[in-house]
């Protein structure tokens, strides 16, 4: 659900990087955007995923105690 909630541009970059294991320069070439834009979209995607999954991090920390 967290990945599905990302904007299309961020989800595309995230999946190409994490699932397809492509380098940023390869993603830039495939998508047709500058490499810095790819990195920026990835950063925003990771921030949103951290926020969306924060409650699970907290639950895991509580369970570990």
PDB file of C-alpha atoms in Angstrom:
ATOM      1  CA  UNK A   1       0.000   0.000   0.000  1.00  0.00           C
ATOM      2  CA  UNK A   2       2.836   2.379   0.841  1.00  0.00           C
ATOM      3  CA  UNK A   3       4.451   1.952  -2.580  1.00  0.00           C
ATOM      4  CA  UNK A   4       1.099   2.267  -4.326  1.00  0.00           C
ATOM      5  CA  UNK A   5       0.516   5.575  -2.546  1.00  0.00           C
ATOM      6  CA  UNK A   6       3.593   7.171  -4.128  1.00  0.00           C
ATOM      7  CA  UNK A   7       3.099   9.563  -7.039  1.00  0.00           C
ATOM      8  CA  UNK A   8       3.605   7.774 -10.369  1.00  0.00           C
ATOM      9  CA  UNK A   9       6.966   9.440 -11.089  1.00  0.00           C
ATOM     10  CA  UNK A  10       8.383   8.501  -7.697  1.00  0.00           C
ATOM     11  CA  UNK A  11       6.994   4.966  -7.777  1.00  0.00           C
ATOM     12  CA  UNK A  12       8.529   4.373 -11.210  1.00  0.00           C
ATOM     13  CA  UNK A  13      11.979   5.486 -10.044  1.00  0.00           C
ATOM     14  CA  UNK A  14      11.736   3.532  -6.783  1.00  0.00           C
ATOM     15  CA  UNK A  15      10.773   0.302  -8.547  1.00  0.00           C
ATOM     16  CA  UNK A  16      13.421   0.645 -11.242  1.00  0.00           C
ATOM     17  CA  UNK A  17      16.055   1.181  -8.570  1.00  0.00           C
ATOM     18  CA  UNK A  18      14.973  -1.310  -5.909  1.00  0.00           C
ATOM     19  CA  UNK A  19      13.274  -4.063  -7.901  1.00  0.00           C
ATOM     20  CA  UNK A  20      15.159  -3.886 -11.199  1.00  0.00           C
ATOM     21  CA  UNK A  21      18.422  -2.945  -9.420  1.00  0.00           C
ATOM     22  CA  UNK A  22      19.307  -0.284 -12.005  1.00  0.00           C
ATOM     23  CA  UNK A  23      21.815   2.490 -11.439  1.00  0.00           C
ATOM     24  CA  UNK A  24      20.634   6.103 -11.400  1.00  0.00           C
ATOM     25  CA  UNK A  25      22.284   6.859 -14.730  1.00  0.00           C
ATOM     26  CA  UNK A  26      20.534   3.858 -16.321  1.00  0.00           C
ATOM     27  CA  UNK A  27      17.175   4.967 -14.950  1.00  0.00           C
ATOM     28  CA  UNK A  28      17.763   8.489 -16.272  1.00  0.00           C
ATOM     29  CA  UNK A  29      18.423   7.115 -19.731  1.00  0.00           C
ATOM     30  CA  UNK A  30      15.365   4.836 -19.684  1.00  0.00           C
ATOM     31  CA  UNK A  31      12.974   7.482 -18.359  1.00  0.00           C
ATOM     32  CA  UNK A  32      14.503  10.318 -20.368  1.00  0.00           C
ATOM     33  CA  UNK A  33      15.183  12.728 -17.508  1.00  0.00           C
ATOM     34  CA  UNK A  34      18.377  14.105 -15.944  1.00  0.00           C
ATOM     35  CA  UNK A  35      20.142  11.889 -13.403  1.00  0.00           C
ATOM     36  CA  UNK A  36      19.752  14.542 -10.692  1.00  0.00           C
ATOM     37  CA  UNK A  37      15.983  14.455 -11.209  1.00  0.00           C
ATOM     38  CA  UNK A  38      16.051  10.682 -10.768  1.00  0.00           C
ATOM     39  CA  UNK A  39      17.955  11.073  -7.496  1.00  0.00           C
ATOM     40  CA  UNK A  40      15.569  13.750  -6.294  1.00  0.00           C
ATOM     41  CA  UNK A  41      12.506  11.626  -7.030  1.00  0.00           C
ATOM     42  CA  UNK A  42      14.106   8.695  -5.264  1.00  0.00           C
ATOM     43  CA  UNK A  43      14.830  10.829  -2.197  1.00  0.00           C
ATOM     44  CA  UNK A  44      11.222  12.040  -2.033  1.00  0.00           C
ATOM     45  CA  UNK A  45       9.928   8.489  -2.524  1.00  0.00           C
ATOM     46  CA  UNK A  46      12.061   7.218   0.346  1.00  0.00           C
ATOM     47  CA  UNK A  47      10.901  10.045   2.609  1.00  0.00           C
ATOM     48  CA  UNK A  48       7.256   9.265   1.883  1.00  0.00           C
ATOM     49  CA  UNK A  49       7.790   5.553   2.423  1.00  0.00           C
ATOM     50  CA  UNK A  50       9.513   6.204   5.758  1.00  0.00           C
ATOM     51  CA  UNK A  51       6.542   8.302   6.850  1.00  0.00           C
ATOM     52  CA  UNK A  52       4.017   5.725   5.646  1.00  0.00           C
ATOM     53  CA  UNK A  53       5.826   2.872   7.383  1.00  0.00           C
ATOM     54  CA  UNK A  54       6.760   4.694  10.601  1.00  0.00           C
ATOM     55  CA  UNK A  55       3.951   3.086  12.567  1.00  0.00           C
ATOM     56  CA  UNK A  56       5.372  -0.367  11.783  1.00  0.00           C
ATOM     57  CA  UNK A  57       8.827   0.692  12.964  1.00  0.00           C
ATOM     58  CA  UNK A  58       7.266   1.783  16.241  1.00  0.00           C
ATOM     59  CA  UNK A  59       5.334  -1.480  16.587  1.00  0.00           C
ATOM     60  CA  UNK A  60       8.488  -3.504  15.950  1.00  0.00           C
ATOM     61  CA  UNK A  61      10.372  -1.514  18.573  1.00  0.00           C
ATOM     62  CA  UNK A  62       7.607  -2.118  21.120  1.00  0.00           C
ATOM     63  CA  UNK A  63       7.504  -5.827  20.320  1.00  0.00           C
ATOM     64  CA  UNK A  64      11.266  -6.110  20.791  1.00  0.00           C
ATOM     65  CA  UNK A  65      11.036  -4.833  24.369  1.00  0.00           C
TER      66      UNK A  65
END
